[in-house]
Amino acid sequence: MSQYLTFRKLESLEEAQAIQQLLDTHNIPSQLEINKALLDTNLIGQQFDPAYWVKIPSGAFKTAETLVRESIDVKLHEVEENYYLLSFSDEELMEVIEKKDEWGNYDYALALHLLKTRGIELTDADLERIDQQRIRSLAKPDNGNNLWIFIGYLSAAFLGALGLFIGFFMLRTKKTLPDGSRAYAFSDRARRHGKYILFTGCAAVLLWLVPSLFLGIATPVYALLFGVLSLTSAHF
């Protein structure tokens, strides 16, 4: 059974439901998830990720992409005169095509139409090549932030939950690519640091656990271990 992965992130419920209705018409199952802040905005600031996430089986991404693209009917005479894409150069319109994951479905379809009216017609083979180049670019892992790596080690060494979270996050986090495939978000180097941060945290727990047991302070230790086990069973 295919894993459900995020296909679209949308600003409004109406947009999300429209995508779901289209998918349902073509027998592609979907799930609607409302994105909630993982952390208090007082700590990390305002989050700008769209609120409504449409998820579909990973194996249905290509078919769904084609359906969404073909469902949009662009009529230039209906486009507002001051619509921003109308003032884009050929190079800027090509960037919309190359980075369609950063633009809405309508903007992508309109960019294709505008390029065609300017004598630049992209074939299906051209679009497939552009999509594959984009996927390779997005698949490149992040090397990690050295400051956060240092904070992770420091926090883990002193039994801080933040350190364990950073370690687990760097080691296990994956990102969903436009074709539905999954790739590790961080490079091998960063993931090694994530593993070592977790090891540091576990070693610190053990160093604290043994004397605590001898001193008869078992309850807080068990509570800490329960929290660690809960953290490491999380899914991203």
PDB file of C-alpha atoms in Angstrom:
ATOM      1  CA  MET A   1       0.000   0.000   0.000  1.00  0.00           C
ATOM      2  CA  SER A   2       1.425   3.377  -1.062  1.00  0.00           C
ATOM      3  CA  GLN A   3       2.229   5.918   1.605  1.00  0.00           C
ATOM      4  CA  TYR A   4       0.164   9.113   1.525  1.00  0.00           C
ATOM      5  CA  LEU A   5       2.415  12.115   0.878  1.00  0.00           C
ATOM      6  CA  THR A   6       1.742  15.831   0.516  1.00  0.00           C
ATOM      7  CA  PHE A   7       0.690  16.621  -3.061  1.00  0.00           C
ATOM      8  CA  ARG A   8      -0.417  20.244  -2.634  1.00  0.00           C
ATOM      9  CA  LYS A   9      -0.222  22.883   0.099  1.00  0.00           C
ATOM     10  CA  LEU A  10      -3.034  25.399  -0.292  1.00  0.00           C
ATOM     11  CA  GLU A  11      -4.090  28.626   1.375  1.00  0.00           C
ATOM     12  CA  SER A  12      -7.853  28.065   1.346  1.00  0.00           C
ATOM     13  CA  LEU A  13     -10.198  25.203   2.116  1.00  0.00           C
ATOM     14  CA  GLU A  14     -12.067  25.826  -1.148  1.00  0.00           C
ATOM     15  CA  GLU A  15      -8.907  25.281  -3.227  1.00  0.00           C
ATOM     16  CA  ALA A  16      -8.084  22.104  -1.337  1.00  0.00           C
ATOM     17  CA  GLN A  17     -11.596  20.714  -1.762  1.00  0.00           C
ATOM     18  CA  ALA A  18     -11.557  21.535  -5.487  1.00  0.00           C
ATOM     19  CA  ILE A  19      -8.346  19.520  -5.896  1.00  0.00           C
ATOM     20  CA  GLN A  20      -9.864  16.658  -3.917  1.00  0.00           C
ATOM     21  CA  GLN A  21     -13.003  16.671  -6.050  1.00  0.00           C
ATOM     22  CA  LEU A  22     -10.932  16.511  -9.244  1.00  0.00           C
ATOM     23  CA  LEU A  23      -8.871  13.624  -7.889  1.00  0.00           C
ATOM     24  CA  ASP A  24     -11.959  11.780  -6.688  1.00  0.00           C
ATOM     25  CA  THR A  25     -13.538  12.078 -10.152  1.00  0.00           C
ATOM     26  CA  HIS A  26     -10.546  10.157 -11.531  1.00  0.00           C
ATOM     27  CA  ASN A  27     -10.499   7.585  -8.716  1.00  0.00           C
ATOM     28  CA  ILE A  28      -7.413   8.941  -6.980  1.00  0.00           C
ATOM     29  CA  PRO A  29      -7.893   8.754  -3.194  1.00  0.00           C
ATOM     30  CA  SER A  30      -6.867  11.768  -1.147  1.00  0.00           C
ATOM     31  CA  GLN A  31      -6.699  13.028   2.405  1.00  0.00           C
ATOM     32  CA  LEU A  32      -7.054  16.594   3.648  1.00  0.00           C
ATOM     33  CA  GLU A  33      -4.805  17.587   6.517  1.00  0.00           C
ATOM     34  CA  ILE A  34      -4.933  20.890   8.351  1.00  0.00           C
ATOM     35  CA  ASN A  35      -1.400  22.004   9.127  1.00  0.00           C
ATOM     36  CA  LYS A  36      -0.933  23.019  12.737  1.00  0.00           C
ATOM     37  CA  ALA A  37       2.099  24.771  14.184  1.00  0.00           C
ATOM     38  CA  LEU A  38       4.527  22.230  15.632  1.00  0.00           C
ATOM     39  CA  LEU A  39       5.989  24.736  18.051  1.00  0.00           C
ATOM     40  CA  ASP A  40       4.740  27.792  19.877  1.00  0.00           C
ATOM     41  CA  THR A  41       4.913  30.839  17.589  1.00  0.00           C
ATOM     42  CA  ASN A  42       6.290  32.789  20.558  1.00  0.00           C
ATOM     43  CA  LEU A  43       9.427  30.661  20.275  1.00  0.00           C
ATOM     44  CA  ILE A  44       9.888  30.380  16.508  1.00  0.00           C
ATOM     45  CA  GLY A  45       7.896  33.320  15.167  1.00  0.00           C
ATOM     46  CA  GLN A  46       5.057  33.341  12.674  1.00  0.00           C
ATOM     47  CA  GLN A  47       4.857  30.327  10.345  1.00  0.00           C
ATOM     48  CA  PHE A  48       3.819  30.898   6.748  1.00  0.00           C
ATOM     49  CA  ASP A  49       3.275  27.348   5.495  1.00  0.00           C
ATOM     50  CA  PRO A  50      -0.163  27.015   3.829  1.00  0.00           C
ATOM     51  CA  ALA A  51      -2.807  25.649   6.156  1.00  0.00           C
ATOM     52  CA  TYR A  52      -4.423  22.959   3.970  1.00  0.00           C
ATOM     53  CA  TRP A  53      -2.433  19.980   2.755  1.00  0.00           C
ATOM     54  CA  VAL A  54      -3.846  17.529   0.208  1.00  0.00           C
ATOM     55  CA  LYS A  55      -2.189  14.121   0.468  1.00  0.00           C
ATOM     56  CA  ILE A  56      -2.354  11.295  -2.070  1.00  0.00           C
ATOM     57  CA  PRO A  57      -0.610   7.920  -2.551  1.00  0.00           C
ATOM     58  CA  SER A  58       2.991   8.421  -3.658  1.00  0.00           C
ATOM     59  CA  GLY A  59       2.421   6.326  -6.770  1.00  0.00           C
ATOM     60  CA  ALA A  60      -0.322   8.655  -8.035  1.00  0.00           C
ATOM     61  CA  PHE A  61       1.699  11.879  -8.217  1.00  0.00           C
ATOM     62  CA  LYS A  62       2.399  11.861 -11.969  1.00  0.00           C
ATOM     63  CA  THR A  63      -1.208  11.138 -12.897  1.00  0.00           C
ATOM     64  CA  ALA A  64      -2.484  13.756 -10.455  1.00  0.00           C
ATOM     65  CA  GLU A  65      -0.068  16.393 -11.783  1.00  0.00           C
ATOM     66  CA  THR A  66      -1.295  15.796 -15.328  1.00  0.00           C
ATOM     67  CA  LEU A  67      -4.947  15.998 -14.239  1.00  0.00           C
ATOM     68  CA  VAL A  68      -4.460  19.275 -12.385  1.00  0.00           C
ATOM     69  CA  ARG A  69      -2.531  20.822 -15.264  1.00  0.00           C
ATOM     70  CA  GLU A  70      -5.076  19.798 -17.901  1.00  0.00           C
ATOM     71  CA  SER A  71      -8.029  20.929 -15.777  1.00  0.00           C
ATOM     72  CA  ILE A  72      -7.032  24.589 -16.036  1.00  0.00           C
ATOM     73  CA  ASP A  73      -8.438  26.401 -19.060  1.00  0.00           C
ATOM     74  CA  VAL A  74      -6.544  29.621 -19.724  1.00  0.00           C
ATOM     75  CA  LYS A  75      -8.289  32.328 -21.755  1.00  0.00           C
ATOM     76  CA  LEU A  76      -6.146  35.419 -22.236  1.00  0.00           C
ATOM     77  CA  HIS A  77      -9.134  37.718 -22.761  1.00  0.00           C
ATOM     78  CA  GLU A  78     -10.348  36.778 -19.262  1.00  0.00           C
ATOM     79  CA  VAL A  79      -7.029  37.577 -17.559  1.00  0.00           C
ATOM     80  CA  GLU A  80      -6.989  40.866 -15.650  1.00  0.00           C
ATOM     81  CA  GLU A  81      -5.055  43.570 -17.495  1.00  0.00           C
ATOM     82  CA  ASN A  82      -2.734  44.196 -14.555  1.00  0.00           C
ATOM     83  CA  TYR A  83      -2.113  40.522 -13.730  1.00  0.00           C
ATOM     84  CA  TYR A  84       1.557  40.291 -12.764  1.00  0.00           C
ATOM     85  CA  LEU A  85       2.532  37.467 -15.129  1.00  0.00           C
ATOM     86  CA  LEU A  86       1.621  39.587 -18.145  1.00  0.00           C
ATOM     87  CA  SER A  87       4.608  41.837 -17.439  1.00  0.00           C
ATOM     88  CA  PHE A  88       7.066  38.947 -17.017  1.00  0.00           C
ATOM     89  CA  SER A  89       9.912  38.531 -19.489  1.00  0.00           C
ATOM     90  CA  ASP A  90      10.473  35.236 -21.307  1.00  0.00           C
ATOM     91  CA  GLU A  91      13.187  34.339 -18.789  1.00  0.00           C
ATOM     92  CA  GLU A  92      10.895  35.054 -15.845  1.00  0.00           C
ATOM     93  CA  LEU A  93       8.105  32.967 -17.360  1.00  0.00           C
ATOM     94  CA  MET A  94      10.558  30.110 -17.885  1.00  0.00           C
ATOM     95  CA  GLU A  95      11.454  30.336 -14.201  1.00  0.00           C
ATOM     96  CA  VAL A  96       7.762  29.843 -13.364  1.00  0.00           C
ATOM     97  CA  ILE A  97       7.828  26.677 -15.494  1.00  0.00           C
ATOM     98  CA  GLU A  98      11.082  25.450 -13.965  1.00  0.00           C
ATOM     99  CA  LYS A  99       9.913  26.065 -10.386  1.00  0.00           C
ATOM    100  CA  LYS A 100       6.243  25.205 -10.731  1.00  0.00           C
ATOM    101  CA  ASP A 101       6.238  23.830  -7.176  1.00  0.00           C
ATOM    102  CA  GLU A 102       6.630  27.436  -5.975  1.00  0.00           C
ATOM    103  CA  TRP A 103       3.739  28.762  -8.072  1.00  0.00           C
ATOM    104  CA  GLY A 104       0.033  28.062  -8.277  1.00  0.00           C
ATOM    105  CA  ASN A 105      -1.502  25.789 -10.896  1.00  0.00           C
ATOM    106  CA  TYR A 106      -3.077  28.727 -12.715  1.00  0.00           C
ATOM    107  CA  ASP A 107       0.186  30.682 -12.906  1.00  0.00           C
ATOM    108  CA  TYR A 108       1.950  27.629 -14.323  1.00  0.00           C
ATOM    109  CA  ALA A 109      -0.712  27.126 -17.012  1.00  0.00           C
ATOM    110  CA  LEU A 110      -0.785  30.845 -17.838  1.00  0.00           C
ATOM    111  CA  ALA A 111       3.019  30.977 -18.126  1.00  0.00           C
ATOM    112  CA  LEU A 112       2.921  28.108 -20.638  1.00  0.00           C
ATOM    113  CA  HIS A 113       0.208  29.899 -22.607  1.00  0.00           C
ATOM    114  CA  LEU A 114       2.057  33.236 -22.628  1.00  0.00           C
ATOM    115  CA  LEU A 115       5.273  31.602 -23.808  1.00  0.00           C
ATOM    116  CA  LYS A 116       3.353  29.895 -26.603  1.00  0.00           C
ATOM    117  CA  THR A 117       1.912  33.231 -27.774  1.00  0.00           C
ATOM    118  CA  ARG A 118       5.483  34.567 -27.875  1.00  0.00           C
ATOM    119  CA  GLY A 119       6.646  31.738 -30.112  1.00  0.00           C
ATOM    120  CA  ILE A 120       8.141  29.557 -27.364  1.00  0.00           C
ATOM    121  CA  GLU A 121       6.256  26.272 -27.318  1.00  0.00           C
ATOM    122  CA  LEU A 122       7.421  23.592 -24.901  1.00  0.00           C
ATOM    123  CA  THR A 123       6.797  19.968 -25.818  1.00  0.00           C
ATOM    124  CA  ASP A 124       5.894  17.238 -23.341  1.00  0.00           C
ATOM    125  CA  ALA A 125       9.506  16.053 -23.602  1.00  0.00           C
ATOM    126  CA  ASP A 126      10.747  19.556 -22.729  1.00  0.00           C
ATOM    127  CA  LEU A 127       8.458  19.728 -19.698  1.00  0.00           C
ATOM    128  CA  GLU A 128       9.538  16.270 -18.538  1.00  0.00           C
ATOM    129  CA  ARG A 129      13.209  17.274 -18.821  1.00  0.00           C
ATOM    130  CA  ILE A 130      12.565  20.497 -16.870  1.00  0.00           C
ATOM    131  CA  ASP A 131      10.681  18.575 -14.181  1.00  0.00           C
ATOM    132  CA  GLN A 132      13.509  16.056 -13.781  1.00  0.00           C
ATOM    133  CA  GLN A 133      16.095  18.831 -13.470  1.00  0.00           C
ATOM    134  CA  ARG A 134      13.984  20.459 -10.770  1.00  0.00           C
ATOM    135  CA  ILE A 135      13.621  17.181  -8.885  1.00  0.00           C
ATOM    136  CA  ARG A 136      17.392  16.665  -8.930  1.00  0.00           C
ATOM    137  CA  SER A 137      17.873  20.198  -7.620  1.00  0.00           C
ATOM    138  CA  LEU A 138      15.325  19.785  -4.822  1.00  0.00           C
ATOM    139  CA  ALA A 139      16.737  16.382  -3.886  1.00  0.00           C
ATOM    140  CA  LYS A 140      20.107  17.890  -2.951  1.00  0.00           C
ATOM    141  CA  PRO A 141      20.467  17.557   0.824  1.00  0.00           C
ATOM    142  CA  ASP A 142      21.175  20.383   3.248  1.00  0.00           C
ATOM    143  CA  ASN A 143      24.541  20.328   5.011  1.00  0.00           C
ATOM    144  CA  GLY A 144      22.984  21.572   8.226  1.00  0.00           C
ATOM    145  CA  ASN A 145      23.629  24.695  10.255  1.00  0.00           C
ATOM    146  CA  ASN A 146      26.835  24.455  12.304  1.00  0.00           C
ATOM    147  CA  LEU A 147      25.379  26.600  15.079  1.00  0.00           C
ATOM    148  CA  TRP A 148      22.377  24.292  15.502  1.00  0.00           C
ATOM    149  CA  ILE A 149      24.672  21.257  15.410  1.00  0.00           C
ATOM    150  CA  PHE A 150      26.726  22.773  18.239  1.00  0.00           C
ATOM    151  CA  ILE A 151      23.559  23.590  20.201  1.00  0.00           C
ATOM    152  CA  GLY A 152      22.393  20.017  19.641  1.00  0.00           C
ATOM    153  CA  TYR A 153      25.571  18.543  21.127  1.00  0.00           C
ATOM    154  CA  LEU A 154      25.566  20.994  24.025  1.00  0.00           C
ATOM    155  CA  SER A 155      21.908  20.430  24.863  1.00  0.00           C
ATOM    156  CA  ALA A 156      22.154  16.632  24.553  1.00  0.00           C
ATOM    157  CA  ALA A 157      25.193  16.537  26.838  1.00  0.00           C
ATOM    158  CA  PHE A 158      23.183  18.254  29.560  1.00  0.00           C
ATOM    159  CA  LEU A 159      20.064  16.088  29.094  1.00  0.00           C
ATOM    160  CA  GLY A 160      18.243  18.757  27.110  1.00  0.00           C
ATOM    161  CA  ALA A 161      15.230  17.634  25.083  1.00  0.00           C
ATOM    162  CA  LEU A 162      16.139  20.197  22.404  1.00  0.00           C
ATOM    163  CA  GLY A 163      19.369  18.329  21.677  1.00  0.00           C
ATOM    164  CA  LEU A 164      17.556  15.019  21.266  1.00  0.00           C
ATOM    165  CA  PHE A 165      15.012  16.678  18.978  1.00  0.00           C
ATOM    166  CA  ILE A 166      17.741  18.264  16.822  1.00  0.00           C
ATOM    167  CA  GLY A 167      19.604  14.956  16.585  1.00  0.00           C
ATOM    168  CA  PHE A 168      16.522  12.963  15.626  1.00  0.00           C
ATOM    169  CA  PHE A 169      15.327  15.661  13.218  1.00  0.00           C
ATOM    170  CA  MET A 170      18.648  15.758  11.348  1.00  0.00           C
ATOM    171  CA  LEU A 171      18.963  11.983  11.257  1.00  0.00           C
ATOM    172  CA  ARG A 172      15.461  11.004  10.153  1.00  0.00           C
ATOM    173  CA  THR A 173      13.761  13.917   8.362  1.00  0.00           C
ATOM    174  CA  LYS A 174      12.803  13.362   4.729  1.00  0.00           C
ATOM    175  CA  LYS A 175      11.236  15.686   2.173  1.00  0.00           C
ATOM    176  CA  THR A 176       8.640  14.894  -0.465  1.00  0.00           C
ATOM    177  CA  LEU A 177       9.708  15.722  -4.024  1.00  0.00           C
ATOM    178  CA  PRO A 178       7.270  16.837  -6.755  1.00  0.00           C
ATOM    179  CA  ASP A 179       7.180  13.334  -8.265  1.00  0.00           C
ATOM    180  CA  GLY A 180       6.142  11.776  -4.949  1.00  0.00           C
ATOM    181  CA  SER A 181       9.527  10.281  -4.120  1.00  0.00           C
ATOM    182  CA  ARG A 182      11.194  10.883  -0.760  1.00  0.00           C
ATOM    183  CA  ALA A 183      14.747  12.017  -0.016  1.00  0.00           C
ATOM    184  CA  TYR A 184      16.658  12.716   3.176  1.00  0.00           C
ATOM    185  CA  ALA A 185      16.577  16.433   3.960  1.00  0.00           C
ATOM    186  CA  PHE A 186      20.149  16.483   5.296  1.00  0.00           C
ATOM    187  CA  SER A 187      23.485  15.328   3.888  1.00  0.00           C
ATOM    188  CA  ASP A 188      25.367  12.266   5.130  1.00  0.00           C
ATOM    189  CA  ARG A 189      27.642  14.566   7.144  1.00  0.00           C
ATOM    190  CA  ALA A 190      24.714  16.295   8.863  1.00  0.00           C
ATOM    191  CA  ARG A 191      22.942  12.982   9.481  1.00  0.00           C
ATOM    192  CA  ARG A 192      26.096  11.582  11.112  1.00  0.00           C
ATOM    193  CA  HIS A 193      26.086  14.574  13.435  1.00  0.00           C
ATOM    194  CA  GLY A 194      22.424  13.865  14.166  1.00  0.00           C
ATOM    195  CA  LYS A 195      23.290  10.282  15.107  1.00  0.00           C
ATOM    196  CA  TYR A 196      26.201  11.369  17.303  1.00  0.00           C
ATOM    197  CA  ILE A 197      23.993  13.966  19.012  1.00  0.00           C
ATOM    198  CA  LEU A 198      21.511  11.199  19.860  1.00  0.00           C
ATOM    199  CA  PHE A 199      24.359   8.999  21.134  1.00  0.00           C
ATOM    200  CA  THR A 200      25.591  11.909  23.262  1.00  0.00           C
ATOM    201  CA  GLY A 201      22.123  12.354  24.738  1.00  0.00           C
ATOM    202  CA  CYS A 202      21.746   8.622  25.457  1.00  0.00           C
ATOM    203  CA  ALA A 203      25.185   8.488  27.074  1.00  0.00           C
ATOM    204  CA  ALA A 204      24.313  11.488  29.239  1.00  0.00           C
ATOM    205  CA  VAL A 205      21.088   9.770  30.322  1.00  0.00           C
ATOM    206  CA  LEU A 206      22.996   6.612  31.288  1.00  0.00           C
ATOM    207  CA  LEU A 207      25.611   8.579  33.208  1.00  0.00           C
ATOM    208  CA  TRP A 208      22.811  10.223  35.172  1.00  0.00           C
ATOM    209  CA  LEU A 209      20.693   7.087  35.448  1.00  0.00           C
ATOM    210  CA  VAL A 210      23.149   4.870  37.356  1.00  0.00           C
ATOM    211  CA  PRO A 211      23.870   7.227  40.273  1.00  0.00           C
ATOM    212  CA  SER A 212      20.207   8.254  40.370  1.00  0.00           C
ATOM    213  CA  LEU A 213      19.133   4.636  40.867  1.00  0.00           C
ATOM    214  CA  PHE A 214      21.655   4.179  43.643  1.00  0.00           C
ATOM    215  CA  LEU A 215      20.350   7.321  45.306  1.00  0.00           C
ATOM    216  CA  GLY A 216      16.780   6.068  44.978  1.00  0.00           C
ATOM    217  CA  ILE A 217      15.596   8.782  42.617  1.00  0.00           C
ATOM    218  CA  ALA A 218      13.933   6.456  40.139  1.00  0.00           C
ATOM    219  CA  THR A 219      10.668   8.245  39.312  1.00  0.00           C
ATOM    220  CA  PRO A 220      12.105  11.281  37.463  1.00  0.00           C
ATOM    221  CA  VAL A 221      14.485   8.967  35.598  1.00  0.00           C
ATOM    222  CA  TYR A 222      11.631   6.801  34.342  1.00  0.00           C
ATOM    223  CA  ALA A 223       9.747   9.919  33.299  1.00  0.00           C
ATOM    224  CA  LEU A 224      12.767  11.108  31.305  1.00  0.00           C
ATOM    225  CA  LEU A 225      13.214   7.739  29.617  1.00  0.00           C
ATOM    226  CA  PHE A 226       9.538   7.660  28.689  1.00  0.00           C
ATOM    227  CA  GLY A 227       9.911  11.073  27.050  1.00  0.00           C
ATOM    228  CA  VAL A 228      12.995   9.970  25.098  1.00  0.00           C
ATOM    229  CA  LEU A 229      11.258   6.813  23.856  1.00  0.00           C
ATOM    230  CA  SER A 230       8.209   8.828  22.815  1.00  0.00           C
ATOM    231  CA  LEU A 231      10.423  11.228  20.865  1.00  0.00           C
ATOM    232  CA  THR A 232      12.310   8.506  19.012  1.00  0.00           C
ATOM    233  CA  SER A 233       9.080   6.835  17.915  1.00  0.00           C
ATOM    234  CA  ALA A 234       7.906   9.961  16.092  1.00  0.00           C
ATOM    235  CA  HIS A 235       7.341   9.955  12.317  1.00  0.00           C
ATOM    236  CA  PHE A 236       8.140  12.781   9.874  1.00  0.00           C
TER     237      PHE A 236
END
